[in-house]
Amino acid sequence: MELFTKTLFLCLALALTNGAPAHHDAAVDDASLPDRCDGLGFDAITPDEQGTTFFFRGSHLWEGFHGPAQLSNESFQELNDIHNIGHVDAAFRMHNIEHDHDHIYFFLDDKVFSYYDHNLEEGYPKEIQQDFPGVPSHLDAAVECPKGECMVDSVLFFKGQDVHVYDIVTKRVKTKTWSHLPVCTSALRWLEHYYCFHGNNFTKFHPVSGEVSGVYPKDARSYFMKCPNFGHGGDYKVLKCSDVKIDAITTDDAGKSYFFAGPIYMRLDTRRDGLHAFPITRSWTEVTNGVDAVFSYADKIYLIKDDQVYIYKAAAHYTLIEGYPKTLKEELGIEGHVDAAFVCPDDHTVHIIIGGTIRAVDLSATPRVVIQERPLPFSGIDAALCSAEGINVFKGATYYHYESPMTLAMSRIAPEPLNVTRAMMGCEE
């Protein structure tokens, strides 16, 4: 259950457009505090090791995509206490390859601060050149770029229209000039996309070439926060835990988890990146009316809606396999309204819940037919997920935990229901 991080239902009701993050309530009640909606932009943006994004301006920061401003030294005490500069020039999170944990680096004038778990590490602050030789001082922005998105594990440091590409392993720097890109006052890597913030606007760019695709700049107030007269935030409020309801849930072979509710799905790559919301049609354009059940198998993701099965190749961009959708009968040898489906790790059997029954279908067989059918001790299931820790079966704002598909299939009495909690899904208790 650790995969359900605290931002789930804060984002679920908010669709995204053009690959930008969901916007959230950012109203500031205290007039004495800075307002992120005033259009002045940010000095630096970085996620921490838990996936919470921090937005810095002057001596203040905003934690996450909603809530009022607070003094930076309330979260990172030494930024002002030691250096007394009053603002952060640039910041980024970097994975420590040797020690398998993340650091947050802050750059203030000619100094660099390294934090782990929000604690300043011994020996800091240092001169920037001590940690990042060849990188200039008085930076404008910085962002991590892992291997696969950049040629090698790198950090992009921005100063004016120059971009200093720092190789984390060799500690060498290559400098490029991206005159077509606005001068970035802050930068953010978010779910394999890169954003240059400038004033109240942002521009998405390619981290290797700096190429800008699409219509930019866009107003950050329509995407990274909820502001009056901007975006699509409407009157959304965080759900109470007693109101939580998901339609489907799955984890693919790459370890990415997906949660579906209405027209929206949430994707979680790792806990350090947090959960992110998208309209379902953004990734699976043919699935226009939500889903009833979803499961993953053999680098493919199966989406079930009514009596149709859509199968997509789970590559960087999901591609509907030719000839699909097909009917449940054609694909899985079953009929009826599917409430939930799951495949356990390293297994070839999909377990399908229809009403008060659970049916097992061998995915390695052709044609696929039901090999086992058993009654369940309850009906009205919304979703189910199998992991190495067992199976969680969701029913509204509660869930039931089972050790294995066998214990679920053989059960005649439902175990004690467990309540969805704030720690799991970010709802209000």
mmCIF file of C-alpha atoms in Angstrom, residues 103-393:
data_model
loop_
_atom_site.group_PDB
_atom_site.id
_atom_site.type_symbol
_atom_site.label_atom_id
_atom_site.label_comp_id
_atom_site.label_asym_id
_atom_site.label_seq_id
_atom_site.Cartn_x
_atom_site.Cartn_y
_atom_site.Cartn_z
ATOM 1 C CA HIS A 103 20.023 14.711 -2.485
ATOM 2 C CA ILE A 104 18.487 18.126 -3.001
ATOM 3 C CA TYR A 105 21.013 20.743 -4.070
ATOM 4 C CA PHE A 106 20.381 24.458 -3.591
ATOM 5 C CA PHE A 107 22.522 27.136 -5.236
ATOM 6 C CA LEU A 108 22.792 30.579 -3.637
ATOM 7 C CA ASP A 109 25.228 33.025 -5.258
ATOM 8 C CA ASP A 110 28.549 31.096 -5.285
ATOM 9 C CA LYS A 111 27.526 28.498 -2.685
ATOM 10 C CA VAL A 112 25.893 25.063 -2.924
ATOM 11 C CA PHE A 113 23.904 23.382 -0.128
ATOM 12 C CA SER A 114 23.248 19.628 -0.148
ATOM 13 C CA TYR A 115 20.288 18.235 1.788
ATOM 14 C CA TYR A 116 19.297 14.651 2.453
ATOM 15 C CA ASP A 117 15.937 14.015 4.101
ATOM 16 C CA HIS A 118 15.661 17.796 4.633
ATOM 17 C CA ASN A 119 18.851 17.870 6.720
ATOM 18 C CA LEU A 120 21.942 19.769 5.625
ATOM 19 C CA GLU A 121 24.771 17.333 4.967
ATOM 20 C CA GLU A 122 28.068 17.607 6.766
ATOM 21 C CA GLY A 123 30.573 19.960 5.160
ATOM 22 C CA TYR A 124 27.990 22.190 3.493
ATOM 23 C CA PRO A 125 27.632 24.837 2.254
ATOM 24 C CA LYS A 126 30.550 24.634 -0.180
ATOM 25 C CA GLU A 127 31.809 26.687 -3.080
ATOM 26 C CA ILE A 128 29.972 25.559 -6.218
ATOM 27 C CA GLN A 129 33.285 24.715 -7.882
ATOM 28 C CA GLN A 130 34.118 22.202 -5.152
ATOM 29 C CA ASP A 131 31.134 20.006 -6.001
ATOM 30 C CA PHE A 132 30.502 21.021 -9.603
ATOM 31 C CA PRO A 133 33.782 22.094 -11.238
ATOM 32 C CA GLY A 134 33.267 24.185 -14.333
ATOM 33 C CA VAL A 135 29.765 25.303 -13.345
ATOM 34 C CA PRO A 136 29.392 29.077 -12.941
ATOM 35 C CA SER A 137 28.021 30.874 -9.900
ATOM 36 C CA HIS A 138 24.904 33.069 -9.762
ATOM 37 C CA LEU A 139 22.880 30.525 -11.705
ATOM 38 C CA ASP A 140 19.377 31.026 -13.056
ATOM 39 C CA ALA A 141 18.098 27.423 -12.930
ATOM 40 C CA ALA A 142 19.118 23.764 -12.741
ATOM 41 C CA VAL A 143 17.501 20.404 -13.448
ATOM 42 C CA GLU A 144 18.561 16.756 -13.284
ATOM 43 C CA CYS A 145 18.603 14.762 -16.544
ATOM 44 C CA PRO A 146 19.105 10.983 -16.100
ATOM 45 C CA LYS A 147 20.710 8.711 -18.658
ATOM 46 C CA GLY A 148 18.190 7.681 -21.267
ATOM 47 C CA GLU A 149 16.704 11.151 -21.397
ATOM 48 C CA CYS A 150 20.166 12.720 -21.724
ATOM 49 C CA MET A 151 23.134 10.881 -23.188
ATOM 50 C CA VAL A 152 24.575 10.265 -19.705
ATOM 51 C CA ASP A 153 23.488 11.069 -16.153
ATOM 52 C CA SER A 154 23.656 14.841 -16.237
ATOM 53 C CA VAL A 155 22.588 18.120 -14.696
ATOM 54 C CA LEU A 156 21.535 21.069 -16.858
ATOM 55 C CA PHE A 157 22.644 24.385 -15.367
ATOM 56 C CA PHE A 158 21.113 27.522 -16.890
ATOM 57 C CA LYS A 159 22.678 30.968 -16.878
ATOM 58 C CA GLY A 160 21.277 33.447 -19.348
ATOM 59 C CA GLN A 161 20.831 31.572 -22.603
ATOM 60 C CA ASP A 162 23.796 29.306 -21.936
ATOM 61 C CA VAL A 163 23.178 25.755 -20.743
ATOM 62 C CA HIS A 164 26.055 24.040 -18.946
ATOM 63 C CA VAL A 165 25.619 20.269 -19.239
ATOM 64 C CA TYR A 166 27.391 18.640 -16.301
ATOM 65 C CA ASP A 167 28.319 14.942 -16.549
ATOM 66 C CA ILE A 168 27.739 13.515 -13.058
ATOM 67 C CA VAL A 169 30.267 10.676 -13.476
ATOM 68 C CA THR A 170 33.166 12.384 -15.290
ATOM 69 C CA LYS A 171 32.451 15.867 -13.835
ATOM 70 C CA ARG A 172 33.006 17.425 -17.238
ATOM 71 C CA VAL A 173 30.973 20.345 -18.529
ATOM 72 C CA LYS A 174 29.810 21.086 -22.062
ATOM 73 C CA THR A 175 28.261 24.466 -22.721
ATOM 74 C CA LYS A 176 25.499 25.077 -25.252
ATOM 75 C CA THR A 177 23.669 28.242 -26.199
ATOM 76 C CA TRP A 178 19.913 27.901 -26.619
ATOM 77 C CA SER A 179 19.016 31.332 -27.892
ATOM 78 C CA HIS A 180 15.579 30.095 -28.994
ATOM 79 C CA LEU A 181 14.631 29.245 -25.406
ATOM 80 C CA PRO A 182 13.551 31.992 -22.962
ATOM 81 C CA VAL A 183 15.914 32.749 -20.096
ATOM 82 C CA CYS A 184 14.816 30.244 -17.437
ATOM 83 C CA THR A 185 14.350 31.549 -13.906
ATOM 84 C CA SER A 186 13.678 27.967 -12.769
ATOM 85 C CA ALA A 187 13.447 24.520 -14.355
ATOM 86 C CA LEU A 188 11.651 21.286 -13.542
ATOM 87 C CA ARG A 189 11.821 17.683 -14.707
ATOM 88 C CA TRP A 190 8.375 16.182 -14.348
ATOM 89 C CA LEU A 191 7.538 12.659 -15.508
ATOM 90 C CA GLU A 192 10.157 12.583 -18.303
ATOM 91 C CA HIS A 193 9.264 16.099 -19.482
ATOM 92 C CA TYR A 194 11.353 19.252 -19.010
ATOM 93 C CA TYR A 195 9.968 22.706 -18.262
ATOM 94 C CA CYS A 196 11.647 26.108 -18.356
ATOM 95 C CA PHE A 197 9.818 28.655 -16.194
ATOM 96 C CA HIS A 198 10.091 32.337 -17.019
ATOM 97 C CA GLY A 199 7.906 34.821 -15.160
ATOM 98 C CA ASN A 200 4.399 33.411 -14.934
ATOM 99 C CA ASN A 201 4.961 31.309 -18.094
ATOM 100 C CA PHE A 202 6.627 27.994 -18.853
ATOM 101 C CA THR A 203 8.016 26.360 -21.999
ATOM 102 C CA LYS A 204 8.497 22.614 -22.464
ATOM 103 C CA PHE A 205 11.820 21.710 -24.107
ATOM 104 C CA HIS A 206 13.887 18.700 -25.131
ATOM 105 C CA PRO A 207 16.753 18.238 -22.640
ATOM 106 C CA VAL A 208 19.357 17.340 -25.276
ATOM 107 C CA SER A 209 18.586 19.756 -28.099
ATOM 108 C CA GLY A 210 16.539 22.404 -26.313
ATOM 109 C CA GLU A 211 13.947 21.977 -29.064
ATOM 110 C CA VAL A 212 10.500 23.353 -28.280
ATOM 111 C CA SER A 213 7.546 21.424 -29.746
ATOM 112 C CA GLY A 214 4.001 22.687 -29.541
ATOM 113 C CA VAL A 215 2.550 26.086 -28.771
ATOM 114 C CA TYR A 216 4.552 27.785 -26.009
ATOM 115 C CA PRO A 217 4.860 29.620 -23.718
ATOM 116 C CA LYS A 218 1.886 28.675 -21.579
ATOM 117 C CA ASP A 219 0.711 30.291 -18.369
ATOM 118 C CA ALA A 220 1.865 28.272 -15.352
ATOM 119 C CA ARG A 221 -1.216 29.415 -13.449
ATOM 120 C CA SER A 222 -3.342 27.235 -15.708
ATOM 121 C CA TYR A 223 -1.313 24.063 -15.097
ATOM 122 C CA PHE A 224 0.788 24.090 -11.937
ATOM 123 C CA MET A 225 -1.719 25.614 -9.546
ATOM 124 C CA LYS A 226 -5.328 26.692 -9.254
ATOM 125 C CA CYS A 227 -5.736 30.438 -9.634
ATOM 126 C CA PRO A 228 -8.829 32.614 -10.082
ATOM 127 C CA ASN A 229 -9.819 32.845 -13.757
ATOM 128 C CA PHE A 230 -7.122 30.386 -14.837
ATOM 129 C CA GLY A 231 -7.232 26.750 -15.903
ATOM 130 C CA HIS A 232 -9.844 24.140 -15.208
ATOM 131 C CA GLY A 233 -9.626 23.774 -11.432
ATOM 132 C CA GLY A 234 -13.230 24.787 -10.837
ATOM 133 C CA ASP A 235 -14.515 24.291 -7.314
ATOM 134 C CA TYR A 236 -12.712 21.001 -6.725
ATOM 135 C CA LYS A 237 -12.101 20.053 -3.122
ATOM 136 C CA VAL A 238 -10.028 17.207 -1.699
ATOM 137 C CA LEU A 239 -12.215 14.142 -1.203
ATOM 138 C CA LYS A 240 -13.030 12.771 2.217
ATOM 139 C CA CYS A 241 -11.590 9.307 2.735
ATOM 140 C CA SER A 242 -15.113 7.987 3.182
ATOM 141 C CA ASP A 243 -15.909 9.138 -0.396
ATOM 142 C CA VAL A 244 -12.938 7.492 -2.139
ATOM 143 C CA LYS A 245 -13.765 5.241 -5.076
ATOM 144 C CA ILE A 246 -11.465 3.987 -7.835
ATOM 145 C CA ASP A 247 -12.567 2.089 -10.942
ATOM 146 C CA ALA A 248 -9.415 0.092 -11.686
ATOM 147 C CA ILE A 249 -5.790 -0.323 -10.674
ATOM 148 C CA THR A 250 -2.750 -2.098 -12.142
ATOM 149 C CA THR A 251 1.043 -2.212 -12.043
ATOM 150 C CA ASP A 252 2.904 -2.912 -15.297
ATOM 151 C CA ASP A 253 6.063 -4.951 -15.863
ATOM 152 C CA ALA A 254 8.210 -1.838 -15.490
ATOM 153 C CA GLY A 255 6.810 -1.216 -12.008
ATOM 154 C CA LYS A 256 4.651 1.776 -12.983
ATOM 155 C CA SER A 257 1.304 1.876 -11.236
ATOM 156 C CA TYR A 258 -1.943 3.207 -12.684
ATOM 157 C CA PHE A 259 -5.113 4.197 -10.829
ATOM 158 C CA PHE A 260 -8.315 4.935 -12.766
ATOM 159 C CA ALA A 261 -11.326 6.984 -11.645
ATOM 160 C CA GLY A 262 -13.892 8.270 -14.110
ATOM 161 C CA PRO A 263 -12.160 9.929 -17.090
ATOM 162 C CA ILE A 264 -8.869 10.361 -15.190
ATOM 163 C CA TYR A 265 -5.960 8.051 -14.453
ATOM 164 C CA MET A 266 -3.021 8.521 -12.136
ATOM 165 C CA ARG A 267 0.443 7.273 -12.993
ATOM 166 C CA LEU A 268 3.109 6.556 -10.400
ATOM 167 C CA ASP A 269 6.587 5.687 -11.659
ATOM 168 C CA THR A 270 8.318 5.713 -8.290
ATOM 169 C CA ARG A 271 7.486 7.147 -4.918
ATOM 170 C CA ARG A 272 10.204 9.770 -5.421
ATOM 171 C CA ASP A 273 8.290 11.157 -8.402
ATOM 172 C CA GLY A 274 4.861 11.212 -6.803
ATOM 173 C CA LEU A 275 1.546 10.553 -8.515
ATOM 174 C CA HIS A 276 0.465 12.445 -11.600
ATOM 175 C CA ALA A 277 -2.985 12.828 -13.154
ATOM 176 C CA PHE A 278 -3.963 12.619 -16.818
ATOM 177 C CA PRO A 279 -7.137 12.140 -18.829
ATOM 178 C CA ILE A 280 -7.334 8.484 -19.915
ATOM 179 C CA THR A 281 -7.549 9.541 -23.564
ATOM 180 C CA ARG A 282 -4.111 11.155 -23.310
ATOM 181 C CA SER A 283 -2.433 7.733 -23.333
ATOM 182 C CA TRP A 284 -5.228 5.494 -24.662
ATOM 183 C CA THR A 285 -7.041 7.649 -27.191
ATOM 184 C CA GLU A 286 -9.561 4.989 -28.187
ATOM 185 C CA VAL A 287 -10.874 4.527 -24.625
ATOM 186 C CA THR A 288 -13.249 7.475 -24.336
ATOM 187 C CA ASN A 289 -15.686 6.541 -21.572
ATOM 188 C CA GLY A 290 -13.567 5.408 -18.653
ATOM 189 C CA VAL A 291 -12.742 1.798 -17.781
ATOM 190 C CA ASP A 292 -14.313 -1.038 -15.800
ATOM 191 C CA ALA A 293 -11.128 -3.024 -15.177
ATOM 192 C CA VAL A 294 -7.455 -2.998 -16.137
ATOM 193 C CA PHE A 295 -4.613 -5.511 -15.897
ATOM 194 C CA SER A 296 -1.038 -5.825 -17.187
ATOM 195 C CA TYR A 297 0.606 -8.848 -18.764
ATOM 196 C CA ALA A 298 3.665 -9.517 -20.957
ATOM 197 C CA ASP A 299 4.528 -5.850 -21.585
ATOM 198 C CA LYS A 300 0.944 -5.102 -22.531
ATOM 199 C CA ILE A 301 -1.871 -3.361 -20.724
ATOM 200 C CA TYR A 302 -5.452 -4.591 -21.064
ATOM 201 C CA LEU A 303 -8.272 -2.074 -20.620
ATOM 202 C CA ILE A 304 -11.808 -3.432 -20.289
ATOM 203 C CA LYS A 305 -14.901 -1.308 -20.862
ATOM 204 C CA ASP A 306 -18.354 -2.881 -21.154
ATOM 205 C CA ASP A 307 -17.876 -5.968 -23.375
ATOM 206 C CA GLN A 308 -14.766 -4.625 -25.142
ATOM 207 C CA VAL A 309 -11.097 -5.402 -24.482
ATOM 208 C CA TYR A 310 -8.422 -2.941 -25.639
ATOM 209 C CA ILE A 311 -4.820 -4.217 -25.631
ATOM 210 C CA TYR A 312 -1.944 -1.757 -25.878
ATOM 211 C CA LYS A 313 1.777 -2.291 -26.174
ATOM 212 C CA ALA A 314 3.276 -0.755 -23.043
ATOM 213 C CA ALA A 315 6.083 1.162 -24.735
ATOM 214 C CA ALA A 316 6.940 4.837 -24.316
ATOM 215 C CA HIS A 317 3.744 5.662 -26.189
ATOM 216 C CA TYR A 318 0.905 3.187 -25.869
ATOM 217 C CA THR A 319 -0.086 1.685 -29.213
ATOM 218 C CA LEU A 320 -3.348 -0.175 -29.713
ATOM 219 C CA ILE A 321 -2.619 -3.612 -31.118
ATOM 220 C CA GLU A 322 -4.061 -4.099 -34.587
ATOM 221 C CA GLY A 323 -7.471 -5.742 -34.603
ATOM 222 C CA TYR A 324 -8.550 -4.395 -31.215
ATOM 223 C CA PRO A 325 -10.821 -3.824 -29.442
ATOM 224 C CA LYS A 326 -12.284 -7.314 -29.338
ATOM 225 C CA THR A 327 -15.144 -8.641 -27.272
ATOM 226 C CA LEU A 328 -14.624 -10.261 -23.882
ATOM 227 C CA LYS A 329 -15.824 -13.523 -25.371
ATOM 228 C CA GLU A 330 -13.308 -13.393 -28.212
ATOM 229 C CA GLU A 331 -10.342 -12.375 -26.076
ATOM 230 C CA LEU A 332 -10.894 -13.985 -22.686
ATOM 231 C CA GLY A 333 -13.700 -16.467 -23.170
ATOM 232 C CA ILE A 334 -16.003 -14.731 -20.704
ATOM 233 C CA GLU A 335 -19.205 -12.696 -20.757
ATOM 234 C CA GLY A 336 -20.772 -10.254 -18.328
ATOM 235 C CA HIS A 337 -19.854 -6.965 -16.675
ATOM 236 C CA VAL A 338 -16.276 -7.096 -15.351
ATOM 237 C CA ASP A 339 -15.857 -5.392 -11.985
ATOM 238 C CA ALA A 340 -12.122 -5.970 -11.469
ATOM 239 C CA ALA A 341 -9.175 -7.922 -12.859
ATOM 240 C CA PHE A 342 -5.630 -8.609 -11.747
ATOM 241 C CA VAL A 343 -2.520 -10.612 -12.656
ATOM 242 C CA CYS A 344 0.027 -11.471 -9.985
ATOM 243 C CA PRO A 345 3.775 -10.971 -10.607
ATOM 244 C CA ASP A 346 5.387 -13.698 -12.721
ATOM 245 C CA ASP A 347 2.039 -15.418 -13.284
ATOM 246 C CA HIS A 348 0.162 -16.248 -16.499
ATOM 247 C CA THR A 349 -3.328 -16.220 -15.030
ATOM 248 C CA VAL A 350 -5.706 -13.265 -14.992
ATOM 249 C CA HIS A 351 -8.279 -13.351 -12.223
ATOM 250 C CA ILE A 352 -11.523 -11.658 -13.239
ATOM 251 C CA ILE A 353 -14.200 -10.610 -10.772
ATOM 252 C CA ILE A 354 -17.748 -10.494 -12.127
ATOM 253 C CA GLY A 355 -20.408 -9.837 -9.521
ATOM 254 C CA GLY A 356 -19.953 -12.374 -6.732
ATOM 255 C CA THR A 357 -17.638 -14.714 -8.645
ATOM 256 C CA ILE A 358 -13.941 -14.833 -9.474
ATOM 257 C CA ARG A 359 -12.799 -16.571 -12.660
ATOM 258 C CA ALA A 360 -9.295 -17.610 -13.629
ATOM 259 C CA VAL A 361 -8.217 -17.415 -17.275
ATOM 260 C CA ASP A 362 -4.908 -18.840 -18.523
ATOM 261 C CA LEU A 363 -3.312 -16.092 -20.620
ATOM 262 C CA SER A 364 -0.702 -18.477 -22.046
ATOM 263 C CA ALA A 365 -3.345 -20.708 -23.643
ATOM 264 C CA THR A 366 -4.973 -20.340 -27.060
ATOM 265 C CA PRO A 367 -7.863 -19.922 -27.143
ATOM 266 C CA ARG A 368 -8.253 -18.412 -23.705
ATOM 267 C CA VAL A 369 -10.931 -20.041 -21.590
ATOM 268 C CA VAL A 370 -11.991 -20.041 -17.957
ATOM 269 C CA ILE A 371 -10.047 -22.719 -16.077
ATOM 270 C CA GLN A 372 -11.602 -22.091 -12.683
ATOM 271 C CA GLU A 373 -14.645 -20.281 -11.265
ATOM 272 C CA ARG A 374 -15.455 -19.783 -7.593
ATOM 273 C CA PRO A 375 -17.931 -17.704 -5.583
ATOM 274 C CA LEU A 376 -16.736 -14.754 -3.484
ATOM 275 C CA PRO A 377 -17.992 -13.854 -0.016
ATOM 276 C CA PHE A 378 -19.097 -10.447 -1.293
ATOM 277 C CA SER A 379 -19.944 -8.572 -4.495
ATOM 278 C CA GLY A 380 -19.790 -4.957 -5.645
ATOM 279 C CA ILE A 381 -15.986 -4.907 -6.023
ATOM 280 C CA ASP A 382 -14.489 -1.803 -7.642
ATOM 281 C CA ALA A 383 -10.862 -2.790 -8.259
ATOM 282 C CA ALA A 384 -8.149 -5.261 -7.277
ATOM 283 C CA LEU A 385 -4.347 -5.317 -7.322
ATOM 284 C CA CYS A 386 -1.918 -8.190 -6.775
ATOM 285 C CA SER A 387 1.665 -7.559 -5.659
ATOM 286 C CA ALA A 388 4.401 -9.430 -3.834
ATOM 287 C CA GLU A 389 2.663 -8.458 -0.571
ATOM 288 C CA GLY A 390 -0.656 -10.060 -1.564
ATOM 289 C CA ILE A 391 -3.953 -8.877 -3.003
ATOM 290 C CA ASN A 392 -5.910 -5.751 -2.116
ATOM 291 C CA VAL A 393 -9.553 -5.787 -3.170
#
